[in-house]
Tab-separated table of C-alpha atoms in Angstrom:
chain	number	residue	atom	x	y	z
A	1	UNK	CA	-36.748	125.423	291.935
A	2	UNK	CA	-33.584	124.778	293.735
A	3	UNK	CA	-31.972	124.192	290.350
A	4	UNK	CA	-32.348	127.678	289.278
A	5	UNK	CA	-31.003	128.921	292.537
A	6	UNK	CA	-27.203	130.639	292.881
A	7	UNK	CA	-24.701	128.877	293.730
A	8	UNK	CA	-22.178	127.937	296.439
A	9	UNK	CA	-18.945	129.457	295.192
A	10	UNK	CA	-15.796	127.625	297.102
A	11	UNK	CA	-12.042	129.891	296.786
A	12	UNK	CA	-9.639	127.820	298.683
A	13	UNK	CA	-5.596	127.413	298.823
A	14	UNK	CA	-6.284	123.712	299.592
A	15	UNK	CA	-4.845	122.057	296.588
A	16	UNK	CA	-6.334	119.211	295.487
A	17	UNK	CA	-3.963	116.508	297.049
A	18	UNK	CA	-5.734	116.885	300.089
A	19	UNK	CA	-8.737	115.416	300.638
A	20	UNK	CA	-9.609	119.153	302.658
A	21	UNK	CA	-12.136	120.420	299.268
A	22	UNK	CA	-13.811	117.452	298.967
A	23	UNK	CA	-14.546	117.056	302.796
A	24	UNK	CA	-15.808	120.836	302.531
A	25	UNK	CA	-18.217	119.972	299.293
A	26	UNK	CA	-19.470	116.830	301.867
A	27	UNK	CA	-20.374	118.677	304.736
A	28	UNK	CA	-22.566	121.320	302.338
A	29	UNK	CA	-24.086	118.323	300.702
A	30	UNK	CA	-25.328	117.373	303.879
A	31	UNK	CA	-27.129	120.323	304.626
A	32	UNK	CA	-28.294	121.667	301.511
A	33	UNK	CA	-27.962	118.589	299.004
A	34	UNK	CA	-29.472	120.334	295.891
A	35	UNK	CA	-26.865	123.297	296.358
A	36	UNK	CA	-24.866	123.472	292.884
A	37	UNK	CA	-21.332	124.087	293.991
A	38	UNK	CA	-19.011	125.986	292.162
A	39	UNK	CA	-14.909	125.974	292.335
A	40	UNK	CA	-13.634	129.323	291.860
A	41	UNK	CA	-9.980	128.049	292.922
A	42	UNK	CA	-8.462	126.040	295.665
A	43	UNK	CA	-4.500	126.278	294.049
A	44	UNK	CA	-3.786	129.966	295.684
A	45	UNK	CA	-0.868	130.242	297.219
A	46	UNK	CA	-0.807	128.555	300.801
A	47	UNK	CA	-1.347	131.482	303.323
A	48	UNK	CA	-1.625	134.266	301.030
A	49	UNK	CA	-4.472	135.982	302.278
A	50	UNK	CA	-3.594	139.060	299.401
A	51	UNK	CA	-4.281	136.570	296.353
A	52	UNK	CA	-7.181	134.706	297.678
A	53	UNK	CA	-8.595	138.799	298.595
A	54	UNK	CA	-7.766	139.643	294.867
A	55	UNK	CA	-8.646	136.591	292.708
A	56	UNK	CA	-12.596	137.251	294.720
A	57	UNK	CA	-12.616	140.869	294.065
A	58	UNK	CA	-11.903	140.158	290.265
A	59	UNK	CA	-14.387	137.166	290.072
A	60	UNK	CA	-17.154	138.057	292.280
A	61	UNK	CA	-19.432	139.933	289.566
A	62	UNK	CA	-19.474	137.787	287.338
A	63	UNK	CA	-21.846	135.446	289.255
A	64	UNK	CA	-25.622	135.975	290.009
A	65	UNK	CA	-27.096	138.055	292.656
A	66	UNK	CA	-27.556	135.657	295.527
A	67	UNK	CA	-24.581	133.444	295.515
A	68	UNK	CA	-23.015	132.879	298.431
A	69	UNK	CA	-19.009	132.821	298.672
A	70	UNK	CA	-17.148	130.895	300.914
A	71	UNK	CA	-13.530	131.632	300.981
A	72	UNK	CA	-10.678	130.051	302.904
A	73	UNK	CA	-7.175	131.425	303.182
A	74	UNK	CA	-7.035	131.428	306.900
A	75	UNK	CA	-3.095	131.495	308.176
A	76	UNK	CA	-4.764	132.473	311.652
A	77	UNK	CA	-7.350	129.749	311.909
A	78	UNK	CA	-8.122	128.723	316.012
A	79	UNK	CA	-6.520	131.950	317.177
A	80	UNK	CA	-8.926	135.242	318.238
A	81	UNK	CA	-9.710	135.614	314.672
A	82	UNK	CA	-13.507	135.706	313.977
A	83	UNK	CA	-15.407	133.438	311.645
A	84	UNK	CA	-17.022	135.893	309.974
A	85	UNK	CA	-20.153	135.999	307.278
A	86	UNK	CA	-21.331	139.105	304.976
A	87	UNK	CA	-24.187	140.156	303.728
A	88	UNK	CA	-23.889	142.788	300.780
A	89	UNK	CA	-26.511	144.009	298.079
A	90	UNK	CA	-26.071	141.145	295.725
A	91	UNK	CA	-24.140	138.358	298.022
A	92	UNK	CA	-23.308	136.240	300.887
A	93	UNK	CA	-19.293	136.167	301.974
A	94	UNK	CA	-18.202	133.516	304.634
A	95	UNK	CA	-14.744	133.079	305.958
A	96	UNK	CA	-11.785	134.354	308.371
A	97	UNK	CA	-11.913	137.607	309.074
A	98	UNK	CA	-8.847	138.506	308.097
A	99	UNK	CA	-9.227	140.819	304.867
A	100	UNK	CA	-9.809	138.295	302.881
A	101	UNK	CA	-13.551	138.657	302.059
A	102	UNK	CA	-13.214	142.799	302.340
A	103	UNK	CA	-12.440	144.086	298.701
A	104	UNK	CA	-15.255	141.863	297.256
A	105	UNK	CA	-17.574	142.632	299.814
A	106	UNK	CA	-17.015	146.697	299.908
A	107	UNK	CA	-17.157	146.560	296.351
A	108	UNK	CA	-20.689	145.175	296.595
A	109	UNK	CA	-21.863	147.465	299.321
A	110	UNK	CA	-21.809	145.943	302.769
A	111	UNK	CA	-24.900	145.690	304.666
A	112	UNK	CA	-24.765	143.276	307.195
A	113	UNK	CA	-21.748	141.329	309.099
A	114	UNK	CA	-21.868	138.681	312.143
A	115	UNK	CA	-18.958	136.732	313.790
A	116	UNK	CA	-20.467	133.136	313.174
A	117	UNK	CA	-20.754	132.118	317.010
A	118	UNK	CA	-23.827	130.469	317.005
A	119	UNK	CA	-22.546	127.043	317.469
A	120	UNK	CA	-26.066	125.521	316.479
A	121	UNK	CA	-24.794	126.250	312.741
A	122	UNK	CA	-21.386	124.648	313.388
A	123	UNK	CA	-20.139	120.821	313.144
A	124	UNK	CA	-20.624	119.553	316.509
A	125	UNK	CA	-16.880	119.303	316.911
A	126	UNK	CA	-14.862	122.121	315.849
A	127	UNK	CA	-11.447	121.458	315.293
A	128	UNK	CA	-8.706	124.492	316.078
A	129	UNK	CA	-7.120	123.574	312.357
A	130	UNK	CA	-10.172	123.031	310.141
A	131	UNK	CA	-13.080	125.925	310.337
A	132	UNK	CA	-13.371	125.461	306.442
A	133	UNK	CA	-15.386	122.109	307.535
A	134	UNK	CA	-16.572	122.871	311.228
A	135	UNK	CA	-17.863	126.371	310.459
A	136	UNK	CA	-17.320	128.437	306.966
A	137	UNK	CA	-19.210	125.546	305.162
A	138	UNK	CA	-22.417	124.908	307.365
A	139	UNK	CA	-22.347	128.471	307.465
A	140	UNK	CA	-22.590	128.983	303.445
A	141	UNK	CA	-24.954	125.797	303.146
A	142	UNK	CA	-27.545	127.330	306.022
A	143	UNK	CA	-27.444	130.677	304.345
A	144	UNK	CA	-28.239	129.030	300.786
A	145	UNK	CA	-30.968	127.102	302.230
A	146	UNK	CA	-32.404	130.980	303.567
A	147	UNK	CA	-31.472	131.269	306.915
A	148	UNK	CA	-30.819	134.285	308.746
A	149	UNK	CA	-27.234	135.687	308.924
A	150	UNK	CA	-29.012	137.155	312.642
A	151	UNK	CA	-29.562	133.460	313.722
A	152	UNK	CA	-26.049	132.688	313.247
A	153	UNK	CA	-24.237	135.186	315.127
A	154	UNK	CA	-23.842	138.208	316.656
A	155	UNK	CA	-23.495	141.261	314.831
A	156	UNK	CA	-19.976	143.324	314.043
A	157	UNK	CA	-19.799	146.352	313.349
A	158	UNK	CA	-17.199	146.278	310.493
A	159	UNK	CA	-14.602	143.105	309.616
A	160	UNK	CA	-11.101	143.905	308.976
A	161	UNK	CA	-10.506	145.523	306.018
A	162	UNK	CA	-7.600	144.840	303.507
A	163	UNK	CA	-6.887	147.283	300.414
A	164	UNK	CA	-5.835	146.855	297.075
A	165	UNK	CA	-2.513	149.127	296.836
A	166	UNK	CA	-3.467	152.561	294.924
A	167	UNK	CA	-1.101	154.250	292.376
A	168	UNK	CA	1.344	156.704	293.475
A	169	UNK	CA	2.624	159.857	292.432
A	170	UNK	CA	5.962	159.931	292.121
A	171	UNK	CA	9.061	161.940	290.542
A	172	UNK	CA	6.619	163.103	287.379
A	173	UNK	CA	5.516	159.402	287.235
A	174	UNK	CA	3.258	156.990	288.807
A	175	UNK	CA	4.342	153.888	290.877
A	176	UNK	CA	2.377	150.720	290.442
A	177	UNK	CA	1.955	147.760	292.129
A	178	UNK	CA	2.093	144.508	291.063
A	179	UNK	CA	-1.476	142.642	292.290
A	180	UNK	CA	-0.772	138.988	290.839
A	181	UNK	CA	0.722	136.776	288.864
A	182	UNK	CA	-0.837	133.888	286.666
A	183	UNK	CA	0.076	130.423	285.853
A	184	UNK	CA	1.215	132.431	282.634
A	185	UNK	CA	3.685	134.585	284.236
A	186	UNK	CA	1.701	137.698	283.666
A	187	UNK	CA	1.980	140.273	286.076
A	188	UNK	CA	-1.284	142.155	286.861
A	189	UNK	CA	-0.730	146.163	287.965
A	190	UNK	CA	-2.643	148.084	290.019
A	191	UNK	CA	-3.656	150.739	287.003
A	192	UNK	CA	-6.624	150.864	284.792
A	193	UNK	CA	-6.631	150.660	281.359
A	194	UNK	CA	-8.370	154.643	281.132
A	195	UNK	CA	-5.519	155.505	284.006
A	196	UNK	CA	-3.020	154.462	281.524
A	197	UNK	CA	-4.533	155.673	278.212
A	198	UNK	CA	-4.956	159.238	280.234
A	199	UNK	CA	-1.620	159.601	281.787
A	200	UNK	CA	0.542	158.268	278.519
A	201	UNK	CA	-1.073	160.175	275.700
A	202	UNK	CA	2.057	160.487	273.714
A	203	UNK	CA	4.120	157.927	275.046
A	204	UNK	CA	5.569	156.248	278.041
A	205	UNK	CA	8.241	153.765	279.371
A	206	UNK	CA	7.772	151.087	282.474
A	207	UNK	CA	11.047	150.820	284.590
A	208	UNK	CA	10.218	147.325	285.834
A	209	UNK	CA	12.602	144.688	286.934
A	210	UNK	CA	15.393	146.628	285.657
A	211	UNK	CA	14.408	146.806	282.475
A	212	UNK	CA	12.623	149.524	280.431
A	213	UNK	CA	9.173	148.978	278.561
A	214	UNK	CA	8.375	150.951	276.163
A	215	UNK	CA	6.037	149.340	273.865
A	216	UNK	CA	1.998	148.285	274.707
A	217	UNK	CA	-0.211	145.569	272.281
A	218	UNK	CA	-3.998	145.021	272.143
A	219	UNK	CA	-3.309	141.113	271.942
A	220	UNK	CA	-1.030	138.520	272.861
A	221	UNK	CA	-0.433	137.679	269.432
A	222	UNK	CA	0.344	141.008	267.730
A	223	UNK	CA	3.243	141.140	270.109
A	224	UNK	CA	7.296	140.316	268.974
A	225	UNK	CA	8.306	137.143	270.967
A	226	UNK	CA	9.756	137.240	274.242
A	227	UNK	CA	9.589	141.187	274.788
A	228	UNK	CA	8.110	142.207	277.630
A	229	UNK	CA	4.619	144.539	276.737
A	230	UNK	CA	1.781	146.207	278.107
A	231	UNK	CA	-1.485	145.092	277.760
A	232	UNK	CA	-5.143	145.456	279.327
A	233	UNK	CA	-5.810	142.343	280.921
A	234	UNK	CA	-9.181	140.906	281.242
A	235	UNK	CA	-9.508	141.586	284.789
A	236	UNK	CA	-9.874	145.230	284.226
A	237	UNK	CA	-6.301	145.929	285.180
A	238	UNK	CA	-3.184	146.670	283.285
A	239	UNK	CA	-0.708	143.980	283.040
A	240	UNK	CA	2.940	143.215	281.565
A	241	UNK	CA	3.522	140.633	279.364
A	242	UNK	CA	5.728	138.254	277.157
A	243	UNK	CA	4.379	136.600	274.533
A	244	UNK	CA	5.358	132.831	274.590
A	245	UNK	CA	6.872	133.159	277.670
A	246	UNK	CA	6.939	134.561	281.457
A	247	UNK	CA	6.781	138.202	282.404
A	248	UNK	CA	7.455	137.355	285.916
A	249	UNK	CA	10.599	135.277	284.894
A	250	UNK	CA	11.824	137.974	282.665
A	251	UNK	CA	11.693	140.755	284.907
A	252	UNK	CA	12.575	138.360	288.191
A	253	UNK	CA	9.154	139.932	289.818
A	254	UNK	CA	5.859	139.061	291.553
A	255	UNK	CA	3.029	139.878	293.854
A	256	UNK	CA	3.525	143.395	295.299
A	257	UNK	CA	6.795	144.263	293.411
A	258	UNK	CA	6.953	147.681	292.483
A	259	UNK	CA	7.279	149.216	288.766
A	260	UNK	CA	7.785	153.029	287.509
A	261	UNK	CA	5.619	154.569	284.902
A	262	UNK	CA	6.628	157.696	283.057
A	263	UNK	CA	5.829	159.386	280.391
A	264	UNK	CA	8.554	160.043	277.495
């Protein structure tokens, strides 16, 4: 039954003032009307292909095998950039292929990819501003409703590919990037909770911001107010901290700032 199905998962940096979601959620109801549609988020911010890429890499597995993604963070829409849809071992991706859809889609082992030129799958008027309604969404409907990604397009032989920054070596430390920042003003770092644990056994300090931490919590709450800290975060990543307050405002940092670990 189509109400035990997977879903339609929608990642925009629309906003909500617009009416550009709901037209989107329209256009998929009028293909495949007993899709359930599901908003990851639509308040990235505008253009930033990176946090749209990371926020879908961190969400992706938590949904069931056979949903199909469509993501939209597409600075380059109506240029040479291709509309682009993936097929992997447990999803669909659609959207720009501009990196965006690559971390999530590697991570679930990539097995097919077409540039979405068929224009019997597209609006029959594509704008140059709006693919997100002419394109990306007919494209996620049809594939919910079974059709073949080989119907749609013509094959490529790998999208463009976007990496999530790796720790580095450096002076008898490691540097670390920061991957995002929530509404909370915690800043997410490119290290693993087991990286950290393995590489301070006895101790360590963060040079971050200009200011040194030195101290790491299991919780929110077991930390002293308005200290920056360590913690794991639930996305599997590291992250700094302050409780009742704003890492990022503490430390005057964000997205792919760059902090040095050491140990004492």
């Amino acid at each position: 039954m189509d109400n035990q199905r997977p879903p339609i998962v929608l990642l925009t940096d629309f906003g909500y003032r617009d009416p550009f979601v709901g037209i989107m959620k329209g256009v998929v109801a009028g293909i495949a009307p007993n899709a359930h549609i599901i908003d990851l988020t639509h308040e990235l911010r505008p253009q930033d292909v990176f946090q749209g890429a990371f926020a879908l890499y961190r969400s992706a597995a938590y949904f069931p095998r056979g949903t199909v993604f469509c993501a939209v963070v597409d600075p380059g829409v109506g240029t040479d950039r291709s509309p682009l849809a993936i097929s992997t071992r447990d999803f669909y991706f659609v959207g720009p292929d501009n990196g965006l859809l690559w971390p999530s889609a590697a991570a679930s082992g990539i097995e097919n990819c077409v540039c979405l030129d068929n224009p019997d799958y597209h609006l029959p008027r594509v704008s140059q501003t709006f693919h997100a309604r002419d394109i990306f969404a007919p494209a996620a409907a049809h594939l919910w409703r079974g059709r073949s990604m080989a119907d749609m397009g013509t094959t490529l032989s790998r999208p463009a590919a976007l990496e999530i920054p790796r720790v580095e070596p450096e002076k008898g430390g490691l540097r670390l990037t920061v991957l995002d920042e929530d509404r909370f003003g915690n800043l997410t770092l490119n290290l693993t909770p087991e990286e950290f644990k393995a590489f301070c056994k006895k101790g360590f300090f963060l040079e971050a911001g200009g200011i040194c931490i030195t101290d790491a919590y299991p919780a929110y709450g077991e930390a002293p107010d308005d200290a920056p800290f360590l913690l794991a975060g639930s996305s599997g990543y590291m992250e700094v901290a302050v409780k009742n307050g704003s890492a990022a405002r503490s430390l005057d940092a964000g997205v792919m700032d760059r902090f040095l670990l050491c140990r004492e």
